[in-house]
Amino acid sequence: MIAGYGPAGFYGTPVTKLLLCHATLTYILFAVFLQNSHQYLFHYDQDVFAKRQWKKIFMSKIVFLEFPDLFFSSLLIYNFRIFERRFGSRKFISHIISTTIMANVLELIVFSALNRLDIHLGSMPTGMYSLVFPFYISFYCSIPRVALTRIAGVPVTGKTLNYILGLQMASSDVERILVVSCAIFSGLLWKVNFLKMQTMIQVPMGVAKFFDWAVGRFLESADIPTPSLPMGATLELQQREKLDHLEQQMMAQAMQASRRLEIGRPQPLNLPNGPGIFGNVHPHRGADLQEGENEADLPEEEDISDEQVNRLVEMGFSDAQVRQALRAANNNPNQATHFLLQGL
């Protein structure tokens, strides 16, 4: 299980698997068999309007020509599969289509402005930047930070690697910075539902069912069962036990001070040494208890809503898991969803 991202593997994520297969196969195709066709993918900002290179723009968005871009993007696509489990495959692919279209529109606007200012860039990058980077907005806003360790005094969380990968891909040249900026801004526009993007561009239900029937059965992945091993039987479990124990100690000290905070996005509690851009931990149910207290001393919880249970069960979790998560989250459905996706 990957910390902060739910069960490992491709269970419940057929679109993610299809995207990774497409990225790998097209890279091999153009790197080995179609090397002379690279000219149909490269384009320049000043030629987009003058030479009407619309086809090149489209092709450049769906094919990787450089292996580092393929490798880093594949890692990000795999890590962002959590959104397919959360949104559902139909909404997930609708998000990809709408943000990719908006990112391309923003690029054309920027190209037009640069041409008017007589500013010219080099060859624009190829790869699925417009597909991957919009997810950073939802990733930042909805995925909580779970502290793992510290490097040179800087707290490192389960989200840090994804930020480093994105920075590595985006910072190599000005052209990539422009493409990535447009992609991230398109993700922000989707998040705020600009021009009703979330409802205006959707894959029709009939089309979704057809592709599920025609392709989905070949992309299905079985869920990975959780191994029933004694606690601490492996080094990984021992490390997890230590981490849980440390988190509980820190949470007991910080919970009381943070209860009065009302923050828009899910905000984990700061470490005892102070806040950090990466360094917060995710609250656990038992961390609220002070020494000498037990569950019986806490006030009774509200009855769990069957509607909330059914909504979370539809995401693929069992009834027992859902009820346990809702109890741990004090009937907060958003917090319970985070617990379930993290496997806590």
Short mmCIF file of C-alpha atoms in Angstrom, two decimals, residues 60-315:
data_model
loop_
_atom_site.label_atom_id
_atom_site.label_comp_id
_atom_site.label_asym_id
_atom_site.label_seq_id
_atom_site.Cartn_x
_atom_site.Cartn_y
_atom_site.Cartn_z
CA SER A 60 2.28 16.81 -29.94
CA LYS A 61 -0.08 16.55 -26.95
CA ILE A 62 -0.50 12.77 -27.09
CA VAL A 63 2.98 11.46 -27.92
CA PHE A 64 6.21 11.45 -25.90
CA LEU A 65 9.46 11.65 -27.85
CA GLU A 66 11.87 11.86 -24.90
CA PHE A 67 12.26 9.02 -22.41
CA PRO A 68 12.70 11.20 -19.26
CA ASP A 69 9.36 12.90 -19.98
CA LEU A 70 7.72 9.51 -20.50
CA PHE A 71 9.18 8.14 -17.26
CA PHE A 72 8.28 11.09 -15.05
CA SER A 73 4.82 11.50 -16.57
CA SER A 74 4.09 7.79 -16.12
CA LEU A 75 4.89 8.07 -12.43
CA LEU A 76 2.56 11.06 -12.10
CA ILE A 77 -0.25 9.38 -14.05
CA TYR A 78 0.05 6.33 -11.80
CA ASN A 79 0.00 8.43 -8.63
CA PHE A 80 -2.94 10.50 -9.85
CA ARG A 81 -5.01 7.33 -10.40
CA ILE A 82 -6.56 8.16 -7.02
CA PHE A 83 -8.74 10.69 -8.83
CA GLU A 84 -10.16 8.03 -11.13
CA ARG A 85 -11.18 6.05 -8.05
CA ARG A 86 -12.64 9.19 -6.49
CA PHE A 87 -14.35 10.68 -9.57
CA GLY A 88 -15.19 7.47 -11.38
CA SER A 89 -13.79 6.64 -14.83
CA ARG A 90 -16.40 8.65 -16.76
CA LYS A 91 -15.85 11.87 -14.83
CA PHE A 92 -12.09 11.23 -14.82
CA ILE A 93 -11.88 11.08 -18.61
CA SER A 94 -14.26 14.06 -18.86
CA HIS A 95 -11.85 16.01 -16.65
CA ILE A 96 -8.96 15.06 -18.95
CA ILE A 97 -10.82 16.12 -22.11
CA SER A 98 -12.08 19.44 -20.74
CA THR A 99 -8.78 20.51 -19.15
CA THR A 100 -6.78 19.48 -22.22
CA ILE A 101 -9.04 21.55 -24.48
CA MET A 102 -8.82 24.53 -22.14
CA ALA A 103 -5.02 24.20 -21.87
CA ASN A 104 -4.73 24.27 -25.68
CA VAL A 105 -6.98 27.31 -25.89
CA LEU A 106 -4.81 29.10 -23.34
CA GLU A 107 -1.69 28.18 -25.31
CA LEU A 108 -3.19 29.65 -28.49
CA ILE A 109 -4.01 32.86 -26.62
CA VAL A 110 -0.43 33.06 -25.37
CA PHE A 111 0.96 32.35 -28.85
CA SER A 112 -1.20 35.14 -30.28
CA ALA A 113 0.02 37.58 -27.64
CA LEU A 114 3.66 36.62 -28.25
CA ASN A 115 3.28 37.10 -32.00
CA ARG A 116 1.83 40.58 -31.47
CA LEU A 117 4.79 41.42 -29.25
CA ASP A 118 7.19 39.93 -31.83
CA ILE A 119 8.49 37.44 -29.25
CA HIS A 120 9.38 33.99 -30.56
CA LEU A 121 10.10 30.80 -28.66
CA GLY A 122 11.86 27.61 -29.68
CA SER A 123 10.28 24.29 -30.57
CA MET A 124 7.34 23.48 -28.30
CA PRO A 125 7.65 20.29 -26.20
CA THR A 126 5.81 17.08 -27.00
CA GLY A 127 4.06 14.95 -24.39
CA MET A 128 0.90 14.74 -22.30
CA TYR A 129 1.61 17.83 -20.20
CA SER A 130 -1.90 19.16 -20.77
CA LEU A 131 -3.30 15.90 -19.48
CA VAL A 132 -1.15 15.40 -16.37
CA PHE A 133 -0.54 18.82 -14.85
CA PRO A 134 -4.18 19.97 -14.41
CA PHE A 135 -4.52 17.28 -11.72
CA TYR A 136 -2.05 19.17 -9.53
CA ILE A 137 -4.83 21.57 -8.52
CA SER A 138 -7.06 18.80 -7.18
CA PHE A 139 -3.98 17.08 -5.77
CA TYR A 140 -3.01 20.18 -3.80
CA CYS A 141 -6.53 20.98 -2.61
CA SER A 142 -7.92 17.57 -1.68
CA ILE A 143 -5.08 15.20 -0.79
CA PRO A 144 -3.88 15.60 2.81
CA ARG A 145 -0.19 15.72 3.67
CA VAL A 146 1.22 12.82 5.68
CA ALA A 147 4.69 13.40 7.14
CA LEU A 148 7.15 10.59 6.44
CA THR A 149 10.60 11.91 7.37
CA ARG A 150 12.86 14.96 7.37
CA ILE A 151 15.71 15.82 5.02
CA ALA A 152 18.11 18.55 6.19
CA GLY A 153 15.43 19.66 8.65
CA VAL A 154 12.75 20.00 5.95
CA PRO A 155 9.69 17.79 6.51
CA VAL A 156 9.01 15.39 3.63
CA THR A 157 5.54 13.98 3.00
CA GLY A 158 3.97 11.46 0.68
CA LYS A 159 3.16 14.35 -1.70
CA THR A 160 6.70 15.67 -1.98
CA LEU A 161 7.82 13.26 -4.71
CA ASN A 162 4.99 14.33 -7.02
CA TYR A 163 5.92 18.00 -6.61
CA ILE A 164 9.57 17.20 -7.34
CA LEU A 165 8.64 15.22 -10.46
CA GLY A 166 6.46 18.05 -11.74
CA LEU A 167 9.15 20.64 -11.05
CA GLN A 168 11.73 18.51 -12.85
CA MET A 169 9.53 18.23 -15.93
CA ALA A 170 8.45 21.87 -16.00
CA SER A 171 11.67 23.74 -15.30
CA SER A 172 13.95 22.56 -18.10
CA ASP A 173 13.17 25.40 -20.56
CA VAL A 174 10.86 28.34 -21.17
CA GLU A 175 8.65 26.42 -23.62
CA ARG A 176 7.86 23.74 -21.03
CA ILE A 177 7.16 26.37 -18.38
CA LEU A 178 4.61 27.96 -20.72
CA VAL A 179 2.88 24.65 -21.54
CA VAL A 180 2.83 23.52 -17.90
CA SER A 181 1.53 26.90 -16.71
CA CYS A 182 -1.36 26.75 -19.17
CA ALA A 183 -2.13 23.18 -18.07
CA ILE A 184 -2.14 24.04 -14.37
CA PHE A 185 -4.30 27.11 -14.99
CA SER A 186 -6.77 24.94 -16.90
CA GLY A 187 -6.95 22.66 -13.86
CA LEU A 188 -7.75 25.69 -11.71
CA LEU A 189 -10.50 26.77 -14.11
CA TRP A 190 -11.98 23.26 -13.95
CA LYS A 191 -11.81 23.31 -10.15
CA VAL A 192 -13.81 26.55 -9.94
CA ASN A 193 -16.13 25.26 -12.70
CA PHE A 194 -15.33 28.13 -15.08
CA LEU A 195 -17.96 28.29 -17.86
CA LYS A 196 -19.49 25.23 -16.20
CA MET A 197 -16.63 23.08 -17.48
CA GLN A 198 -17.52 20.23 -15.12
CA THR A 199 -20.95 19.83 -16.71
CA MET A 200 -20.51 21.28 -20.22
CA ILE A 201 -17.95 18.70 -21.34
CA GLN A 202 -18.87 15.19 -20.29
CA VAL A 203 -18.51 11.82 -21.92
CA PRO A 204 -22.05 10.65 -22.81
CA MET A 205 -23.24 7.73 -20.73
CA GLY A 206 -23.89 5.65 -23.83
CA VAL A 207 -20.34 6.18 -25.09
CA ALA A 208 -18.93 5.33 -21.66
CA LYS A 209 -20.92 2.09 -21.52
CA PHE A 210 -19.84 1.13 -25.03
CA PHE A 211 -16.14 1.59 -24.28
CA ASP A 212 -16.55 -0.20 -20.98
CA TRP A 213 -18.06 -3.14 -22.85
CA ALA A 214 -15.55 -3.05 -25.71
CA VAL A 215 -12.32 -2.19 -23.90
CA GLY A 216 -12.97 -2.08 -20.17
CA ARG A 217 -13.02 -5.84 -19.70
CA PHE A 218 -9.46 -6.03 -21.04
CA LEU A 219 -8.27 -3.34 -18.62
CA GLU A 220 -9.86 -4.64 -15.44
CA SER A 221 -7.50 -5.39 -12.55
CA ALA A 222 -8.29 -7.52 -9.54
CA ASP A 223 -8.11 -5.88 -6.13
CA ILE A 224 -5.01 -6.75 -4.14
CA PRO A 225 -6.11 -8.40 -0.88
CA THR A 226 -4.54 -7.12 2.30
CA PRO A 227 -2.22 -9.85 3.66
CA SER A 228 -3.20 -11.16 7.08
CA LEU A 229 0.20 -11.11 8.77
CA PRO A 230 0.96 -10.71 12.48
CA MET A 231 1.57 -7.11 13.50
CA GLY A 232 5.24 -6.29 13.08
CA ALA A 233 5.94 -9.51 11.15
CA THR A 234 7.84 -7.64 8.43
CA LEU A 235 10.20 -4.68 8.44
CA GLU A 236 7.64 -2.60 6.56
CA LEU A 237 4.97 -3.26 9.19
CA GLN A 238 7.41 -2.49 11.99
CA GLN A 239 8.23 0.84 10.40
CA ARG A 240 4.55 1.56 9.98
CA GLU A 241 3.93 0.76 13.65
CA LYS A 242 6.65 3.19 14.69
CA LEU A 243 5.25 5.87 12.42
CA ASP A 244 1.72 5.40 13.79
CA HIS A 245 3.01 5.57 17.36
CA LEU A 246 4.96 8.75 16.63
CA GLU A 247 1.97 10.35 14.91
CA GLN A 248 -0.26 9.57 17.90
CA GLN A 249 2.19 11.24 20.27
CA MET A 250 2.41 14.34 18.10
CA MET A 251 -1.34 14.48 17.54
CA ALA A 252 -2.07 14.34 21.26
CA GLN A 253 -0.04 17.54 21.67
CA ALA A 254 -1.39 19.40 18.64
CA MET A 255 -5.07 18.43 18.32
CA GLN A 256 -6.43 20.84 20.92
CA ALA A 257 -4.71 23.85 19.37
CA SER A 258 -5.97 23.09 15.87
CA ARG A 259 -9.65 22.38 16.51
CA ARG A 260 -10.57 26.06 16.28
CA LEU A 261 -9.03 26.47 12.81
CA GLU A 262 -11.41 26.58 9.84
CA ILE A 263 -9.45 26.04 6.66
CA GLY A 264 -10.83 25.65 3.15
CA ARG A 265 -8.74 22.67 2.04
CA PRO A 266 -7.94 19.56 4.13
CA GLN A 267 -5.21 20.80 6.49
CA PRO A 268 -3.20 18.36 8.58
CA LEU A 269 -1.81 19.33 11.95
CA ASN A 270 1.60 20.92 12.24
CA LEU A 271 4.54 19.04 13.65
CA PRO A 272 5.72 19.97 17.17
CA ASN A 273 8.72 21.84 15.71
CA GLY A 274 6.49 24.22 13.78
CA PRO A 275 4.78 24.40 10.39
CA GLY A 276 6.51 23.49 7.16
CA ILE A 277 5.57 23.51 3.52
CA PHE A 278 5.71 19.72 3.44
CA GLY A 279 5.65 18.76 7.08
CA ASN A 280 2.26 17.96 8.48
CA VAL A 281 0.70 14.71 9.61
CA HIS A 282 -2.75 13.28 9.12
CA PRO A 283 -4.92 12.92 12.21
CA HIS A 284 -5.80 9.50 13.60
CA ARG A 285 -8.82 8.68 15.65
CA GLY A 286 -6.96 7.62 18.77
CA ALA A 287 -4.69 10.64 18.82
CA ASP A 288 -7.30 12.83 20.54
CA LEU A 289 -7.21 10.81 23.73
CA GLN A 290 -5.12 12.24 26.51
CA GLU A 291 -3.39 10.02 29.00
CA GLY A 292 -5.91 8.30 31.25
CA GLU A 293 -8.82 8.73 28.83
CA ASN A 294 -10.56 6.03 26.82
CA GLU A 295 -13.26 5.76 24.18
CA ALA A 296 -15.98 5.35 26.79
CA ASP A 297 -15.23 8.85 28.15
CA LEU A 298 -15.96 10.50 24.81
CA PRO A 299 -19.46 11.75 23.95
CA GLU A 300 -21.69 9.46 21.95
CA GLU A 301 -21.43 9.83 18.18
CA GLU A 302 -24.32 10.62 15.89
CA ASP A 303 -26.07 7.84 14.06
CA ILE A 304 -24.37 7.00 10.79
CA SER A 305 -26.41 8.03 7.77
CA ASP A 306 -27.31 5.16 5.46
CA GLU A 307 -27.13 7.61 2.54
CA GLN A 308 -23.50 8.40 3.38
CA VAL A 309 -22.71 4.72 3.75
CA ASN A 310 -24.26 3.83 0.39
CA ARG A 311 -22.45 6.69 -1.37
CA LEU A 312 -19.06 5.47 -0.11
CA VAL A 313 -19.87 1.81 -0.73
CA GLU A 314 -20.50 2.73 -4.38
CA MET A 315 -16.84 3.81 -4.56
#
